[in-house]
Every structure is written in C-alpha cells, then in structure tokens.
mmCIF file of N, CA and C in Angstrom:
data_model
loop_
_atom_site.group_PDB
_atom_site.id
_atom_site.type_symbol
_atom_site.label_atom_id
_atom_site.label_comp_id
_atom_site.label_asym_id
_atom_site.label_seq_id
_atom_site.Cartn_x
_atom_site.Cartn_y
_atom_site.Cartn_z
ATOM 1 N N MET A 1 70.326 90.343 148.475
ATOM 2 C CA MET A 1 69.655 90.775 147.269
ATOM 3 C C MET A 1 70.488 90.325 146.073
ATOM 4 N N HIS A 2 69.802 89.781 145.079
ATOM 5 C CA HIS A 2 70.454 89.343 143.851
ATOM 6 C C HIS A 2 69.675 89.883 142.662
ATOM 7 N N ILE A 3 70.385 90.347 141.636
ATOM 8 C CA ILE A 3 69.765 90.827 140.406
ATOM 9 C C ILE A 3 70.280 89.955 139.266
ATOM 10 N N TYR A 4 69.370 89.345 138.510
ATOM 11 C CA TYR A 4 69.781 88.491 137.402
ATOM 12 C C TYR A 4 68.620 88.263 136.454
ATOM 13 N N ALA A 5 68.897 87.638 135.317
ATOM 14 C CA ALA A 5 67.852 87.226 134.380
ATOM 15 C C ALA A 5 67.341 85.861 134.837
ATOM 16 N N MET A 6 66.045 85.726 134.954
ATOM 17 C CA MET A 6 65.445 84.476 135.421
ATOM 18 C C MET A 6 65.673 83.378 134.384
ATOM 19 N N THR A 7 66.172 82.245 134.843
ATOM 20 C CA THR A 7 66.358 81.082 133.971
ATOM 21 C C THR A 7 65.305 80.032 134.310
ATOM 22 N N LYS A 8 65.116 79.105 133.403
ATOM 23 C CA LYS A 8 64.107 78.065 133.604
ATOM 24 C C LYS A 8 64.426 77.208 134.824
ATOM 25 N N SER A 9 65.696 76.855 135.006
ATOM 26 C CA SER A 9 66.068 75.992 136.129
ATOM 27 C C SER A 9 65.890 76.697 137.469
ATOM 28 N N VAL A 10 66.262 77.978 137.541
ATOM 29 C CA VAL A 10 66.100 78.729 138.793
ATOM 30 C C VAL A 10 64.621 78.911 139.105
ATOM 31 N N LYS A 11 63.834 79.239 138.083
ATOM 32 C CA LYS A 11 62.395 79.429 138.282
ATOM 33 C C LYS A 11 61.745 78.154 138.808
ATOM 34 N N SER A 12 62.069 77.021 138.214
ATOM 35 C CA SER A 12 61.456 75.763 138.653
ATOM 36 C C SER A 12 61.890 75.394 140.068
ATOM 37 N N ARG A 13 63.149 75.676 140.426
ATOM 38 C CA ARG A 13 63.608 75.403 141.792
ATOM 39 C C ARG A 13 62.867 76.246 142.821
ATOM 40 N N ILE A 14 62.712 77.545 142.524
ATOM 41 C CA ILE A 14 62.022 78.440 143.460
ATOM 42 C C ILE A 14 60.551 78.056 143.570
ATOM 43 N N GLU A 15 59.905 77.773 142.437
ATOM 44 C CA GLU A 15 58.491 77.385 142.466
ATOM 45 C C GLU A 15 58.291 76.088 143.238
ATOM 46 N N LYS A 16 59.211 75.156 143.091
ATOM 47 C CA LYS A 16 59.118 73.903 143.837
ATOM 48 C C LYS A 16 59.263 74.167 145.332
ATOM 49 N N ARG A 17 60.152 75.073 145.688
ATOM 50 C CA ARG A 17 60.399 75.388 147.096
ATOM 51 C C ARG A 17 59.215 76.104 147.748
ATOM 52 N N ILE A 18 58.596 77.061 147.025
ATOM 53 C CA ILE A 18 57.488 77.808 147.625
ATOM 54 C C ILE A 18 56.131 77.171 147.338
ATOM 55 N N GLY A 19 56.074 76.251 146.376
ATOM 56 C CA GLY A 19 54.846 75.517 146.121
ATOM 57 C C GLY A 19 53.794 76.244 145.308
ATOM 58 N N GLN A 20 54.177 77.294 144.606
ATOM 59 C CA GLN A 20 53.230 78.010 143.744
ATOM 60 C C GLN A 20 53.980 78.754 142.654
ATOM 61 N N ALA A 21 53.226 79.273 141.677
ATOM 62 C CA ALA A 21 53.836 80.012 140.571
ATOM 63 C C ALA A 21 54.387 81.340 141.072
ATOM 64 N N LEU A 22 55.487 81.788 140.473
ATOM 65 C CA LEU A 22 56.107 83.052 140.879
ATOM 66 C C LEU A 22 55.318 84.241 140.357
ATOM 67 N N LYS A 23 55.003 85.172 141.250
ATOM 68 C CA LYS A 23 54.342 86.423 140.879
ATOM 69 C C LYS A 23 55.076 87.566 141.546
ATOM 70 N N CYS A 24 55.116 88.700 140.882
ATOM 71 C CA CYS A 24 55.714 89.902 141.450
ATOM 72 C C CYS A 24 54.754 90.459 142.504
ATOM 73 N N PRO A 25 55.218 90.696 143.739
ATOM 74 C CA PRO A 25 54.330 91.225 144.774
ATOM 75 C C PRO A 25 53.869 92.659 144.518
ATOM 76 N N VAL A 26 54.560 93.387 143.649
ATOM 77 C CA VAL A 26 54.202 94.785 143.378
ATOM 78 C C VAL A 26 53.098 94.864 142.324
ATOM 79 N N CYS A 27 53.307 94.225 141.167
ATOM 80 C CA CYS A 27 52.339 94.348 140.066
ATOM 81 C C CYS A 27 51.396 93.151 139.953
ATOM 82 N N GLY A 28 51.769 92.005 140.535
ATOM 83 C CA GLY A 28 50.917 90.823 140.489
ATOM 84 C C GLY A 28 51.039 89.988 139.224
ATOM 85 N N ARG A 29 51.864 90.424 138.272
ATOM 86 C CA ARG A 29 52.059 89.660 137.040
ATOM 87 C C ARG A 29 53.034 88.511 137.282
ATOM 88 N N PRO A 30 52.934 87.440 136.510
ATOM 89 C CA PRO A 30 53.846 86.308 136.685
ATOM 90 C C PRO A 30 55.275 86.646 136.269
ATOM 91 N N ILE A 31 56.226 85.994 136.907
ATOM 92 C CA ILE A 31 57.638 86.112 136.548
ATOM 93 C C ILE A 31 57.902 85.100 135.433
ATOM 94 N N GLU A 32 58.440 85.568 134.320
ATOM 95 C CA GLU A 32 58.702 84.711 133.162
ATOM 96 C C GLU A 32 60.206 84.499 132.985
ATOM 97 N N VAL A 33 60.554 83.418 132.308
ATOM 98 C CA VAL A 33 61.951 83.115 131.994
ATOM 99 C C VAL A 33 62.500 84.217 131.091
ATOM 100 N N GLY A 34 63.703 84.714 131.405
ATOM 101 C CA GLY A 34 64.359 85.745 130.612
ATOM 102 C C GLY A 34 64.176 87.155 131.146
ATOM 103 N N GLN A 35 63.257 87.360 132.087
ATOM 104 C CA GLN A 35 63.035 88.692 132.640
ATOM 105 C C GLN A 35 64.103 89.021 133.678
ATOM 106 N N GLN A 36 64.431 90.307 133.787
ATOM 107 C CA GLN A 36 65.352 90.775 134.818
ATOM 108 C C GLN A 36 64.593 90.801 136.144
ATOM 109 N N VAL A 37 65.134 90.147 137.164
ATOM 110 C CA VAL A 37 64.460 90.063 138.458
ATOM 111 C C VAL A 37 65.411 90.408 139.600
ATOM 112 N N VAL A 38 64.813 90.766 140.728
ATOM 113 C CA VAL A 38 65.536 91.010 141.971
ATOM 114 C C VAL A 38 64.970 90.021 142.982
ATOM 115 N N THR A 39 65.834 89.271 143.670
ATOM 116 C CA THR A 39 65.356 88.305 144.661
ATOM 117 C C THR A 39 65.923 88.613 146.038
ATOM 118 N N PHE A 40 65.130 88.315 147.044
ATOM 119 C CA PHE A 40 65.529 88.447 148.440
ATOM 120 C C PHE A 40 65.183 87.157 149.158
ATOM 121 N N THR A 41 66.034 86.737 150.071
ATOM 122 C CA THR A 41 65.715 85.617 150.948
ATOM 123 C C THR A 41 65.797 86.096 152.381
ATOM 124 N N LYS A 42 64.906 85.614 153.198
ATOM 125 C CA LYS A 42 64.905 85.992 154.602
ATOM 126 C C LYS A 42 65.085 84.727 155.421
ATOM 127 N N ARG A 43 66.214 84.620 156.081
ATOM 128 C CA ARG A 43 66.555 83.464 156.913
ATOM 129 C C ARG A 43 66.459 82.149 156.156
ATOM 130 N N ASN A 44 66.808 82.178 154.889
ATOM 131 C CA ASN A 44 66.808 80.996 154.015
ATOM 132 C C ASN A 44 65.464 80.283 153.939
ATOM 133 N N VAL A 45 64.380 80.989 154.246
ATOM 134 C CA VAL A 45 63.066 80.368 154.201
ATOM 135 C C VAL A 45 62.152 81.101 153.233
ATOM 136 N N ARG A 46 61.999 82.392 153.409
ATOM 137 C CA ARG A 46 61.048 83.185 152.644
ATOM 138 C C ARG A 46 61.746 83.818 151.446
ATOM 139 N N ILE A 47 61.197 83.638 150.262
ATOM 140 C CA ILE A 47 61.797 84.184 149.047
ATOM 141 C C ILE A 47 60.840 85.201 148.437
ATOM 142 N N LYS A 48 61.358 86.392 148.141
ATOM 143 C CA LYS A 48 60.588 87.417 147.435
ATOM 144 C C LYS A 48 61.261 87.646 146.093
ATOM 145 N N VAL A 49 60.484 87.625 145.017
ATOM 146 C CA VAL A 49 61.007 87.844 143.671
ATOM 147 C C VAL A 49 60.220 88.992 143.046
ATOM 148 N N TYR A 50 60.932 90.033 142.625
ATOM 149 C CA TYR A 50 60.329 91.209 142.009
ATOM 150 C C TYR A 50 60.849 91.355 140.587
ATOM 151 N N HIS A 51 60.024 91.926 139.685
ATOM 152 C CA HIS A 51 60.554 92.391 138.409
ATOM 153 C C HIS A 51 61.512 93.533 138.737
ATOM 154 N N LYS A 52 62.591 93.662 138.010
ATOM 155 C CA LYS A 52 63.570 94.712 138.291
ATOM 156 C C LYS A 52 62.935 96.098 138.189
ATOM 157 N N LYS A 53 62.101 96.328 137.174
ATOM 158 C CA LYS A 53 61.446 97.630 137.014
ATOM 159 C C LYS A 53 60.492 97.920 138.165
ATOM 160 N N CYS A 54 59.762 96.915 138.628
ATOM 161 C CA CYS A 54 58.832 97.100 139.752
ATOM 162 C C CYS A 54 59.601 97.428 141.029
ATOM 163 N N TYR A 55 60.735 96.757 141.231
ATOM 164 C CA TYR A 55 61.546 97.012 142.414
ATOM 165 C C TYR A 55 62.098 98.431 142.391
ATOM 166 N N GLU A 56 62.542 98.883 141.222
ATOM 167 C CA GLU A 56 63.057 100.253 141.112
ATOM 168 C C GLU A 56 61.956 101.274 141.387
ATOM 169 N N LYS A 57 60.738 101.023 140.895
ATOM 170 C CA LYS A 57 59.608 101.912 141.182
ATOM 171 C C LYS A 57 59.310 101.934 142.675
ATOM 172 N N LEU A 58 59.404 100.774 143.313
ATOM 173 C CA LEU A 58 59.155 100.665 144.748
ATOM 174 C C LEU A 58 60.160 101.503 145.529
ATOM 175 N N LEU A 59 61.421 101.493 145.111
ATOM 176 C CA LEU A 59 62.446 102.293 145.779
ATOM 177 C C LEU A 59 62.206 103.782 145.593
ATOM 178 N N LEU A 60 61.707 104.180 144.427
ATOM 179 C CA LEU A 60 61.441 105.593 144.166
ATOM 180 C C LEU A 60 60.273 106.114 144.994
ATOM 181 N N GLU A 61 59.330 105.234 145.345
ATOM 182 C CA GLU A 61 58.176 105.645 146.140
ATOM 183 C C GLU A 61 58.539 105.915 147.589
ATOM 184 N N ILE A 62 59.614 105.324 148.062
ATOM 185 C CA ILE A 62 60.002 105.464 149.477
ATOM 186 C C ILE A 62 60.625 106.793 149.749
#
C-alpha cells in the first residue's frame, strides 16, 4: 500500500499499464493529478487506485 499525491507521470504510467483511465472503485469518479491517493498492487499485475478519502470511508465501513 502506498499513499501519495498523484503526479502526471505516475498517472500516465499506470493508465498505460492497465489500458484505461483511472477511476476510484468506491465512488467511480476519475483520479486527477494532485489528488491524494492510495494504491495497491497484487502480484505486480493488478493495480487498485483509491481516493484517500474513499479508502478511509471504506475502512470505517468494515
């Protein structure tokens, strides 16, 4: 798990790797440059990117 502000270069690398625009799986809104995000990778293949606020809400629901 990594928490950081999304940069243009990181966003373009991830989008190129997954082949589509980044969206938060919780709220469905696009991930924009400059937003605080939380990322997860699973076996260096699958990447999940959440808005930090959405991820915190998700943890509170559990």
